[in-house]
Coordinates of C-alpha atoms in Angstrom, one line a residue:
M1 CA 118.0 93.0 63.9
L2 CA 116.8 94.7 67.0
R3 CA 114.1 96.5 65.2
A4 CA 112.7 93.3 63.7
A5 CA 112.8 91.7 67.1
A6 CA 110.8 94.6 68.5
G7 CA 108.3 94.2 65.7
A8 CA 107.9 90.5 66.7
A9 CA 107.3 91.5 70.3
A10 CA 104.8 94.1 69.2
L11 CA 103.0 91.4 67.2
L12 CA 102.3 89.4 70.3
L13 CA 100.8 92.4 72.0
L14 CA 99.1 94.0 69.1
A15 CA 97.5 91.4 66.9
L16 CA 94.7 90.1 69.1
E17 CA 91.6 88.6 67.5
P18 CA 88.7 91.0 67.9
G19 CA 86.8 88.6 70.2
L20 CA 89.9 88.2 72.4
A21 CA 90.4 91.9 72.5
Q22 CA 86.8 92.6 73.6
E23 CA 87.1 90.0 76.3
A24 CA 90.4 91.6 77.5
M25 CA 88.6 95.0 77.5
A26 CA 86.0 93.6 79.9
E27 CA 88.4 91.9 82.3
A28 CA 91.5 94.1 82.3
P29 CA 91.8 97.0 84.7
A30 CA 91.4 100.3 83.0
Y31 CA 94.7 101.8 84.2
G32 CA 98.0 100.8 85.7
D33 CA 100.5 102.8 87.7
F34 CA 104.1 103.8 87.2
P35 CA 106.3 105.0 90.1
L36 CA 107.4 108.6 90.5
I37 CA 106.3 110.1 87.1
G38 CA 102.9 108.3 86.8
A39 CA 101.5 106.3 83.9
R40 CA 101.0 109.3 81.6
G41 CA 104.6 110.5 82.2
A42 CA 106.0 107.1 81.4
I43 CA 104.0 106.9 78.1
W44 CA 104.8 110.5 77.3
I45 CA 108.6 109.9 77.5
A46 CA 108.5 106.6 75.7
A47 CA 106.3 107.9 72.9
Q48 CA 108.2 111.2 72.4
V49 CA 111.7 109.7 72.3
H50 CA 110.5 106.9 70.0
L51 CA 108.9 109.5 67.7
M52 CA 112.2 111.5 67.6
F53 CA 114.2 108.5 66.6
A54 CA 111.5 107.4 64.1
A55 CA 111.7 110.9 62.5
F56 CA 115.4 110.6 62.3
V57 CA 115.5 107.2 60.7
L58 CA 112.9 108.3 58.1
G59 CA 114.4 111.7 57.3
V60 CA 118.0 110.6 56.9
P61 CA 117.4 107.9 54.3
M62 CA 115.5 110.4 52.2
F63 CA 118.4 112.7 51.5
A64 CA 120.9 109.8 51.7
I65 CA 119.3 108.4 48.6
V66 CA 119.2 111.8 46.9
V67 CA 122.9 112.3 47.6
E68 CA 123.8 108.8 46.3
A69 CA 121.8 109.5 43.2
I70 CA 123.7 112.8 42.6
G71 CA 126.9 110.8 42.9
I72 CA 125.8 108.1 40.4
F73 CA 124.4 110.4 37.7
G74 CA 127.0 113.1 38.3
R75 CA 129.8 110.5 38.4
D76 CA 131.1 111.9 41.6
E77 CA 132.3 109.3 44.1
R78 CA 132.4 111.8 47.0
Y79 CA 128.6 112.1 47.1
D80 CA 128.5 108.3 47.4
K81 CA 130.9 108.5 50.4
L82 CA 128.7 111.1 52.0
A83 CA 125.6 108.9 51.5
K84 CA 127.5 106.1 53.2
E85 CA 128.3 108.3 56.1
F86 CA 124.7 109.3 56.5
T87 CA 123.6 105.7 56.4
R88 CA 126.2 104.7 59.0
L89 CA 124.3 106.9 61.5
L90 CA 121.1 105.0 60.7
V91 CA 122.4 101.5 61.7
V92 CA 122.6 102.4 65.4
A93 CA 119.6 104.8 65.2
Y94 CA 117.3 102.0 63.9
S95 CA 118.2 99.9 66.9
A96 CA 117.4 102.8 69.3
T97 CA 114.1 103.4 67.5
A98 CA 113.2 99.7 67.9
I99 CA 114.1 99.6 71.6
W100 CA 112.0 102.7 72.4
G101 CA 109.2 101.3 70.2
A102 CA 109.1 98.1 72.2
I103 CA 109.2 100.1 75.5
L104 CA 106.2 102.1 74.2
V105 CA 104.2 99.0 73.4
F106 CA 104.9 97.5 76.8
V107 CA 103.9 100.6 78.8
L108 CA 100.7 101.1 76.7
A109 CA 99.7 97.4 77.2
T110 CA 100.4 97.5 80.9
L111 CA 99.5 101.0 82.0
Y112 CA 96.4 101.6 79.7
P113 CA 95.3 98.0 79.0
R114 CA 91.7 98.6 78.3
F115 CA 92.3 101.4 75.9
W116 CA 95.0 99.4 74.2
A117 CA 92.7 96.5 73.8
Y118 CA 90.1 98.8 72.2
L119 CA 92.6 100.0 69.6
T120 CA 93.5 96.4 68.7
T121 CA 89.9 95.6 67.9
I122 CA 90.0 98.2 65.2
F123 CA 93.5 98.2 63.9
A124 CA 94.7 94.6 64.4
P125 CA 95.1 93.9 60.6
S126 CA 97.1 97.1 60.1
M127 CA 99.3 96.2 63.1
W128 CA 100.2 92.9 61.4
V129 CA 101.2 94.8 58.3
Y130 CA 103.2 97.3 60.5
A131 CA 105.1 94.6 62.3
G132 CA 105.8 92.8 59.0
L133 CA 107.2 96.0 57.5
F134 CA 109.5 96.2 60.5
F135 CA 111.2 93.0 59.3
L136 CA 111.2 94.1 55.7
E137 CA 112.6 97.6 56.5
S138 CA 115.3 96.2 58.8
F139 CA 116.4 93.6 56.3
T140 CA 116.5 96.2 53.5
L141 CA 118.6 98.6 55.7
Y142 CA 121.2 96.0 56.5
L143 CA 121.3 94.7 53.0
Y144 CA 121.7 98.4 51.8
Y145 CA 124.6 99.0 54.1
Y146 CA 126.3 95.6 54.6
G147 CA 125.0 93.5 51.7
W148 CA 127.5 91.5 49.7
Y149 CA 130.5 92.4 51.8
G150 CA 129.6 96.1 52.3
W151 CA 128.7 99.3 50.6
D152 CA 131.9 99.7 48.7
R153 CA 131.3 96.4 46.8
W154 CA 128.3 98.1 45.0
K155 CA 130.5 100.4 43.1
K156 CA 129.7 100.7 39.4
G157 CA 127.3 99.8 36.7
L158 CA 124.3 97.7 37.3
S159 CA 125.2 96.7 40.8
K160 CA 125.3 100.4 41.8
K161 CA 121.8 101.0 40.4
V162 CA 120.6 97.9 42.2
H163 CA 122.0 99.4 45.4
L164 CA 120.2 102.7 44.7
G165 CA 117.0 100.7 44.2
L166 CA 117.5 99.2 47.7
G167 CA 117.7 102.8 49.1
V168 CA 114.5 103.7 47.3
A169 CA 112.8 100.6 48.8
L170 CA 114.1 101.5 52.3
N171 CA 112.4 104.9 51.9
V172 CA 109.2 103.3 50.7
W173 CA 108.9 100.8 53.6
G174 CA 109.7 103.6 56.1
T175 CA 107.1 105.9 54.7
I176 CA 104.4 103.2 54.7
V177 CA 105.3 102.4 58.3
M178 CA 104.9 106.1 59.2
F179 CA 101.5 106.3 57.4
I180 CA 100.2 103.3 59.3
A181 CA 101.3 104.6 62.7
N182 CA 99.9 108.0 61.9
S183 CA 96.5 106.4 61.3
W184 CA 96.4 105.2 64.9
L185 CA 97.3 108.6 66.5
T186 CA 95.0 110.6 64.1
F187 CA 92.1 108.2 64.8
M188 CA 92.4 109.2 68.5
M189 CA 92.1 112.9 67.4
S190 CA 89.5 112.6 64.6
P191 CA 87.6 109.3 64.8
P192 CA 85.1 108.9 61.9
G193 CA 81.4 109.0 62.6
D194 CA 79.5 107.0 65.2
L195 CA 81.7 103.9 65.7
A196 CA 79.2 102.2 68.0
A197 CA 76.5 102.2 65.3
D198 CA 78.8 101.3 62.5
T199 CA 77.7 97.9 61.0
A200 CA 79.9 98.0 57.9
P201 CA 82.2 95.1 57.2
Q202 CA 85.5 95.0 59.2
T203 CA 87.6 96.0 56.1
V204 CA 85.4 99.0 55.5
R205 CA 85.5 100.0 59.1
L206 CA 89.3 99.6 59.2
W207 CA 89.8 101.8 56.2
S208 CA 87.4 104.4 57.5
A209 CA 89.4 104.5 60.8
I210 CA 92.7 104.8 58.9
A211 CA 91.6 107.4 56.4
N212 CA 90.2 109.8 59.1
A213 CA 89.9 113.5 58.7
T214 CA 93.4 114.4 59.9
W215 CA 95.4 111.4 58.6
M216 CA 96.6 112.8 55.3
P217 CA 97.4 116.3 56.7
I218 CA 99.5 114.6 59.4
N219 CA 101.2 112.4 56.8
V220 CA 102.2 115.4 54.7
H221 CA 103.2 117.5 57.7
R222 CA 105.4 114.7 59.2
L223 CA 107.0 113.8 55.9
I224 CA 108.3 117.3 55.5
A225 CA 109.1 117.7 59.2
N226 CA 111.1 114.5 59.2
V227 CA 113.2 115.8 56.3
V228 CA 113.9 119.0 58.3
F229 CA 114.7 117.0 61.4
G230 CA 117.0 114.5 59.7
G231 CA 118.9 117.4 58.0
A232 CA 119.2 119.2 61.3
V233 CA 120.6 116.2 63.1
V234 CA 123.0 115.4 60.3
G235 CA 124.1 119.0 60.4
A236 CA 124.8 118.7 64.1
Y237 CA 126.8 115.5 63.5
A238 CA 128.9 117.4 60.9
A239 CA 129.4 120.3 63.3
Y240 CA 130.6 117.8 66.0
R241 CA 133.0 116.2 63.6
F242 CA 134.2 119.6 62.3
L243 CA 135.0 120.9 65.8
A244 CA 136.8 117.6 66.5
S245 CA 138.8 117.6 63.2
R246 CA 142.6 117.8 63.4
T247 CA 143.4 118.4 59.7
D248 CA 142.3 120.9 57.1
E249 CA 141.0 118.1 54.9
E250 CA 138.7 116.8 57.6
R251 CA 137.4 120.3 58.3
A252 CA 136.8 120.9 54.6
H253 CA 134.8 117.6 54.4
Y254 CA 132.6 118.2 57.4
D255 CA 132.1 121.9 56.5
W256 CA 130.6 120.6 53.3
M257 CA 128.6 118.0 55.0
G258 CA 127.2 120.6 57.5
Y259 CA 126.2 122.8 54.6
V260 CA 124.4 119.9 52.9
G261 CA 122.5 119.1 56.2
N262 CA 121.6 122.8 56.7
F263 CA 120.6 123.2 53.0
I264 CA 118.1 120.3 53.3
A265 CA 116.8 121.3 56.7
I266 CA 116.1 124.9 55.9
G267 CA 115.0 124.2 52.4
A268 CA 112.3 121.9 53.8
L269 CA 111.5 124.3 56.6
I270 CA 110.5 126.9 54.1
V271 CA 107.6 124.8 52.9
L272 CA 106.7 123.3 56.3
P273 CA 104.5 126.1 57.5
F274 CA 102.3 125.5 54.4
A275 CA 101.8 121.9 55.5
G276 CA 100.9 123.3 59.0
Y277 CA 98.2 125.5 57.5
Y278 CA 96.8 122.4 55.8
L279 CA 96.7 120.4 59.1
G280 CA 95.2 123.3 61.0
R281 CA 92.4 123.8 58.4
E282 CA 91.5 120.1 58.5
I283 CA 91.3 120.2 62.3
Y284 CA 88.9 123.2 62.2
E285 CA 86.8 121.4 59.5
F286 CA 86.6 118.2 61.6
N287 CA 85.6 119.9 64.8
Q288 CA 85.4 123.7 65.2
Q289 CA 85.5 123.6 68.9
M290 CA 88.8 121.6 68.8
G291 CA 90.3 124.2 66.5
I292 CA 89.2 127.0 68.8
T293 CA 90.7 125.2 71.8
M294 CA 94.0 124.8 69.8
M295 CA 94.3 128.3 68.5
G296 CA 92.2 130.5 70.8
G297 CA 91.7 128.6 74.0
F298 CA 94.1 127.6 76.8
M299 CA 96.7 126.5 74.2
S300 CA 96.9 129.8 72.5
W301 CA 100.0 130.8 74.5
L302 CA 101.7 127.6 73.3
W303 CA 101.7 129.1 69.8
I304 CA 103.6 132.2 71.1
I305 CA 106.3 129.8 72.2
Q306 CA 106.1 128.0 68.8
A307 CA 106.4 131.3 67.0
F308 CA 109.5 132.3 68.9
L309 CA 111.2 128.9 68.3
I310 CA 110.4 129.0 64.6
G311 CA 111.8 132.5 64.5
V312 CA 115.0 131.1 66.1
L313 CA 115.2 128.5 63.3
F314 CA 114.9 131.1 60.6
L315 CA 117.4 133.5 62.2
T316 CA 119.9 130.7 62.9
G317 CA 119.6 129.1 59.5
N318 CA 120.1 132.5 57.8
Y319 CA 123.0 133.3 60.1
Y320 CA 124.8 130.1 59.1
L321 CA 124.4 131.0 55.4
W322 CA 125.6 134.6 56.0
V323 CA 128.7 133.4 57.9
G324 CA 129.3 130.8 55.2
M325 CA 129.5 133.6 52.6
G326 CA 132.8 134.6 54.1
R327 CA 134.5 131.6 52.5
I328 CA 133.0 132.3 49.0
P329 CA 134.8 134.7 46.6
G330 CA 132.4 137.2 45.2
A331 CA 129.9 137.0 48.1
E332 CA 131.2 140.4 49.4
R333 CA 129.0 142.1 46.9
F334 CA 125.9 140.8 48.7
M335 CA 127.0 141.7 52.2
P336 CA 125.4 145.2 52.3
Y337 CA 122.0 143.6 51.9
I338 CA 122.3 141.3 54.9
K339 CA 121.4 143.9 57.4
W340 CA 118.1 144.6 55.7
M341 CA 117.3 140.9 55.5
L342 CA 118.1 140.6 59.2
L343 CA 115.8 143.5 59.9
V344 CA 112.9 141.7 58.1
L345 CA 113.6 138.5 60.0
V346 CA 113.8 140.2 63.4
I347 CA 110.6 142.3 62.9
G348 CA 108.8 139.2 61.5
T349 CA 109.8 137.2 64.6
I350 CA 108.6 140.0 66.9
V351 CA 105.2 140.2 65.1
W352 CA 104.8 136.5 65.0
A353 CA 105.5 136.1 68.7
T354 CA 103.3 139.0 69.8
P355 CA 100.1 137.8 71.6
H356 CA 96.8 139.4 70.8
T357 CA 96.0 139.8 74.5
M358 CA 98.1 141.1 77.3
I359 CA 97.3 140.2 80.9
A360 CA 96.5 143.5 82.6
N361 CA 98.7 143.0 85.6
R362 CA 100.0 146.6 85.3
R363 CA 97.9 149.7 85.8
E364 CA 99.3 151.4 82.8
I365 CA 98.3 148.5 80.5
A366 CA 94.8 148.4 82.0
A367 CA 94.5 152.1 81.5
M368 CA 95.3 151.7 77.8
G369 CA 92.5 149.3 77.2
G370 CA 92.3 146.4 79.6
T371 CA 93.7 143.1 78.4
H372 CA 94.0 144.3 74.8
H373 CA 97.1 146.4 74.2
P374 CA 96.2 149.1 71.6
F375 CA 99.4 148.5 69.6
L376 CA 100.4 144.9 70.5
G377 CA 96.8 143.8 69.9
V378 CA 97.0 144.9 66.3
L379 CA 100.2 142.9 65.8
G380 CA 98.8 139.9 67.5
V381 CA 96.0 139.0 65.1
M382 CA 96.5 136.4 62.4
S383 CA 96.4 138.8 59.5
A384 CA 99.7 140.3 60.8
K385 CA 101.2 137.0 61.7
N386 CA 100.5 135.4 58.3
T387 CA 102.1 138.4 56.7
A388 CA 105.2 138.2 58.9
V389 CA 105.8 134.5 58.4
N390 CA 105.4 134.7 54.6
L391 CA 107.9 137.6 54.4
M392 CA 110.3 135.6 56.6
I393 CA 110.0 132.7 54.2
L394 CA 110.7 135.0 51.2
T395 CA 113.7 136.5 53.0
T396 CA 115.2 133.0 53.8
F397 CA 114.7 132.0 50.2
L398 CA 116.5 135.1 49.1
S399 CA 119.5 134.2 51.4
F400 CA 119.7 130.8 49.7
L401 CA 119.6 132.4 46.2
L402 CA 122.4 134.9 47.1
Y403 CA 124.5 132.0 48.6
R404 CA 124.0 129.9 45.5
R405 CA 125.0 132.8 43.2
A406 CA 127.8 134.2 45.3
N407 CA 130.8 132.9 43.3
K408 CA 128.9 132.4 40.0
Q409 CA 129.1 134.8 37.0
P410 CA 126.3 134.0 34.5
V411 CA 127.3 134.0 30.8
V412 CA 124.0 133.9 29.1
S413 CA 123.1 137.0 27.1
W414 CA 119.9 137.6 28.9
A415 CA 121.4 137.4 32.5
K416 CA 120.6 141.1 33.3
T417 CA 117.0 140.7 32.2
G418 CA 116.7 137.4 34.1
T419 CA 118.0 139.0 37.3
M420 CA 115.5 141.9 36.9
L421 CA 112.7 139.4 36.4
Q422 CA 113.7 137.5 39.6
G423 CA 113.8 140.8 41.5
A424 CA 110.3 141.7 40.1
A425 CA 109.0 138.3 41.3
F426 CA 110.2 139.0 44.9
V427 CA 108.7 142.5 44.9
L428 CA 105.4 141.3 43.4
S429 CA 105.1 138.4 45.9
A430 CA 106.0 140.7 48.9
A431 CA 103.4 143.3 47.6
I432 CA 100.7 140.6 47.4
V433 CA 101.5 139.4 50.9
L434 CA 101.5 142.9 52.4
F435 CA 98.3 143.9 50.5
Y436 CA 96.2 141.0 51.9
G437 CA 97.9 141.4 55.3
I438 CA 96.6 145.0 55.5
Y439 CA 93.3 144.3 53.8
G440 CA 92.6 141.6 56.3
Y441 CA 92.0 144.3 59.0
F442 CA 89.0 145.6 57.1
V443 CA 87.1 142.4 56.4
T444 CA 85.3 139.8 58.5
A445 CA 87.1 136.8 60.0
I446 CA 85.5 134.4 57.6
V447 CA 86.8 136.4 54.6
R448 CA 90.2 137.0 56.2
I449 CA 90.9 133.3 56.6
G450 CA 90.9 132.9 52.8
F451 CA 93.5 135.6 52.4
S452 CA 96.2 133.4 53.8
V453 CA 95.7 131.1 50.8
Y454 CA 96.5 134.0 48.4
Q455 CA 99.6 134.9 50.4
V456 CA 100.9 131.3 50.4
L457 CA 100.2 130.9 46.6
A458 CA 102.1 134.2 46.0
V459 CA 105.2 133.0 47.9
L460 CA 105.2 129.5 46.3
A461 CA 104.8 131.0 42.9
C462 CA 107.8 133.3 43.5
I463 CA 109.9 130.4 44.8
F464 CA 109.2 128.1 41.8
F465 CA 109.5 130.9 39.2
V466 CA 112.8 132.2 40.6
I467 CA 114.3 128.7 40.9
G468 CA 113.3 127.7 37.4
L469 CA 114.7 130.9 35.9
D470 CA 117.9 130.6 37.9
V471 CA 118.6 127.0 36.7
F472 CA 118.6 128.2 33.1
M473 CA 120.4 131.4 33.8
M474 CA 123.3 129.7 35.6
R475 CA 124.0 127.1 32.9
G476 CA 127.7 127.4 32.0
A477 CA 128.3 130.1 34.5
T478 CA 131.9 131.0 35.2
S479 CA 133.5 131.0 38.6
R480 CA 134.6 134.0 40.7
G481 CA 136.9 131.7 42.7
A482 CA 137.1 128.4 44.6
I483 CA 135.0 128.0 47.8
R484 CA 137.4 127.7 50.7
W485 CA 135.7 124.8 52.5
G486 CA 136.8 124.4 56.1
Q487 CA 137.3 128.1 56.7
M488 CA 134.4 128.6 59.0
P489 CA 134.5 130.0 62.5
A490 CA 133.5 127.8 65.4
R491 CA 130.4 129.9 66.1
S492 CA 129.0 128.7 62.7
Q493 CA 129.0 125.1 63.9
Y494 CA 127.2 126.1 67.1
A495 CA 124.5 127.5 64.9
L496 CA 124.0 123.9 63.5
F497 CA 123.7 122.6 67.1
I498 CA 121.1 125.3 67.8
L499 CA 119.1 124.3 64.8
A500 CA 119.0 120.6 65.8
V501 CA 118.1 121.3 69.5
T502 CA 115.5 123.9 68.6
F503 CA 113.7 121.8 66.0
T504 CA 113.7 118.8 68.3
W505 CA 112.2 120.8 71.1
L506 CA 109.7 122.3 68.7
M507 CA 108.7 118.8 67.5
G508 CA 107.9 117.8 71.1
L509 CA 105.9 121.0 71.7
M510 CA 103.8 120.4 68.6
G511 CA 103.2 116.8 69.6
F512 CA 101.8 118.1 72.9
A513 CA 99.5 120.5 71.1
R514 CA 98.2 117.7 68.9
S515 CA 97.5 115.4 71.8
G516 CA 96.4 118.1 74.2
I517 CA 93.5 119.3 72.1
R518 CA 91.7 116.0 72.9
Q519 CA 91.7 117.1 76.5
H520 CA 90.1 114.4 78.7
W521 CA 89.5 111.9 75.8
H522 CA 91.5 108.9 74.7
V523 CA 89.6 108.9 71.5
F524 CA 87.9 112.3 71.0
E525 CA 84.2 112.1 72.1
V526 CA 84.3 108.3 71.9
I527 CA 86.4 107.0 74.8
R528 CA 86.8 109.2 77.9
D529 CA 90.0 109.2 79.9
T530 CA 88.9 108.4 83.5
S531 CA 92.3 108.1 85.0
P532 CA 93.6 110.4 87.8
Q533 CA 95.7 112.2 85.2
A534 CA 92.7 112.9 82.9
F535 CA 93.6 116.6 82.4
T536 CA 95.8 118.6 80.0
P537 CA 98.9 119.8 81.9
A538 CA 99.8 123.5 81.9
L539 CA 102.5 124.8 79.6
G540 CA 105.1 124.8 82.4
P541 CA 104.9 121.1 83.3
A542 CA 104.5 120.2 79.7
A543 CA 107.7 122.2 78.7
T544 CA 109.5 120.4 81.5
M545 CA 108.5 117.0 80.3
I546 CA 109.4 117.9 76.7
S547 CA 112.8 119.1 77.8
I548 CA 113.4 115.8 79.6
C549 CA 112.6 114.0 76.3
V550 CA 114.9 116.2 74.3
L551 CA 117.8 115.7 76.8
I552 CA 117.3 111.9 76.7
F553 CA 117.2 112.0 72.9
F554 CA 120.4 114.0 72.5
A555 CA 122.2 112.0 75.1
L556 CA 121.6 108.9 73.0
V557 CA 122.3 110.8 69.8
G558 CA 125.6 111.9 71.3
F559 CA 126.5 108.3 71.9
I560 CA 125.6 107.5 68.3
F561 CA 127.8 110.4 67.1
W562 CA 130.7 108.9 69.2
L563 CA 130.2 105.5 67.6
G564 CA 130.1 107.1 64.2
G565 CA 133.4 108.7 64.9
L566 CA 134.9 105.4 66.0
A567 CA 133.7 103.7 62.8
E568 CA 135.2 106.4 60.5
Q569 CA 138.5 105.4 59.0
P570 CA 141.1 108.2 58.6
A571 CA 140.9 109.7 55.2
A572 CA 143.7 109.0 52.8
S573 CA 145.5 111.9 51.3
P574 CA 144.2 111.2 47.7
V575 CA 140.7 111.8 49.0
S576 CA 141.4 115.4 50.0
S577 CA 142.6 116.1 46.5
R578 CA 139.1 115.4 45.3
Y579 CA 138.0 118.8 46.6
S580 CA 139.2 120.3 43.4
S581 CA 136.5 122.5 41.9
E582 CA 133.6 124.7 43.0
M583 CA 130.4 123.2 44.4
D584 CA 126.9 124.3 43.8
L585 CA 124.8 121.8 45.6
S586 CA 121.5 122.6 43.9
A587 CA 123.2 122.0 40.5
G588 CA 124.9 118.8 41.7
A589 CA 128.5 120.0 41.3
E590 CA 131.6 119.3 43.4
P591 CA 132.8 121.0 46.5
A592 CA 135.8 123.2 46.1
H593 CA 139.3 122.5 47.2
Y594 CA 140.1 123.6 50.7
A595 CA 142.2 126.8 50.6
G596 CA 144.3 127.7 53.7
P597 CA 144.6 131.1 55.3
E598 CA 147.5 131.9 52.9
A599 CA 145.0 131.8 50.0

């Protein structure tokens, strides 16, 4: 119960009475010191690694409970085994989350004591709730995994539904914990009104501080991002186990598990940019200068790095799907289209990662127009970038659709008409995206900003329409052949590693962007940072610090993977025989039997 113990320790430091906290503010030194890396470096590492583990332990239970539900209602025991394997990773990860959370509390209380005391005067009641939920969440997790002699005792009937209810409760407690913590960090970025003149009752002031301008956008963005992150890390675990497997049955199982992780990660990644738009819009509405600093000031080059990394995610996720089609009978009919989808993704990544301005350090660039390149400057504006990313999302969704239908033969009488309607939806959506992308060059900026909403709505409408139509069209579909699970080249598994590392690094980068736009403020325009490190570091030092955090995280995750391998019992031969029919994850069907090279 390390997480619960950490919560108890946090209570002693967090839940000060307001009067005691104010006295501490007056008497405590403003800042402490930390050897070698300084106070800010220590807090940066502790906060970032804790956040990475927190994202993992929130994201994994979400799809563990979905997989368990598929197993219950689809009467398929293998999904239940997969959910158990997901949850096994959580047991150690929760302890790591608690340890790093306790480290973060201690370094904040000792290195930034006056600022920490200020936060407790405002958020002390919510901190009590947060610490209490630590106990409740930890108790629920251990009961979910170990209760009544272990997972396998909750097998059938009412007991299994009760077990599913425990999983739902685990997700509810974790989500509330995240919402509470998000209120503290968003308060630092977008504090409500004039706090010094606020004479409202404490409960009103507390809710005002919690429900600040960026609280809900961060909640939505992090909820989706945690699903992506959890899926990516589970995919990396499956890749590790696939490469270490010694039997065909093990490779088949972990190939399937890797596909599930990638399906969830990329599926959530498709909608994640829309949540990012929502967050960016709310930042601009709260403080326009903060938004300009984020997108057009010294941090503008950070978004070029972000664009490149997201391009890597899209390219790698699609690559994994395209390689996976090699083990699906019938997928060969889609292979000629892959080169065109790759072309769209590559061009989209280039456009998205092209800056609007180019430093004129070469005479030929200066001769062509100073710092604004005549061609690259056109690609670098947001009208082109919004168009590129929406087309990349459409292309990735098309890859999933082709993968889903690769070995399926629809039998409904209107299958040809349905396919034509789906194709028309893609064409219409792409046409709308392109139209507003080009039209954006001929209108003012205030009008052009609204065009991104139309582009997003067109893409979302296409996705929902095509999925809904496909569900009905594929009912009763016949098979073109069994999926040969396990017949994947090693390079496909390295793609899963790339997804996990890239998304982790991207998460650290975006955390720096969110914190950095406060510049020299602890709480924006309320409490100024007067420490010697009261400046926003340049991208180089920031990237170095983020990379250190990523290395620490994956070193610990590698240890967790190793422990997970030790806990895994060798699969009995009857288990492998369960891979007996084709799998369509989105329809909740079974994975196909592993077919060897002779097949």
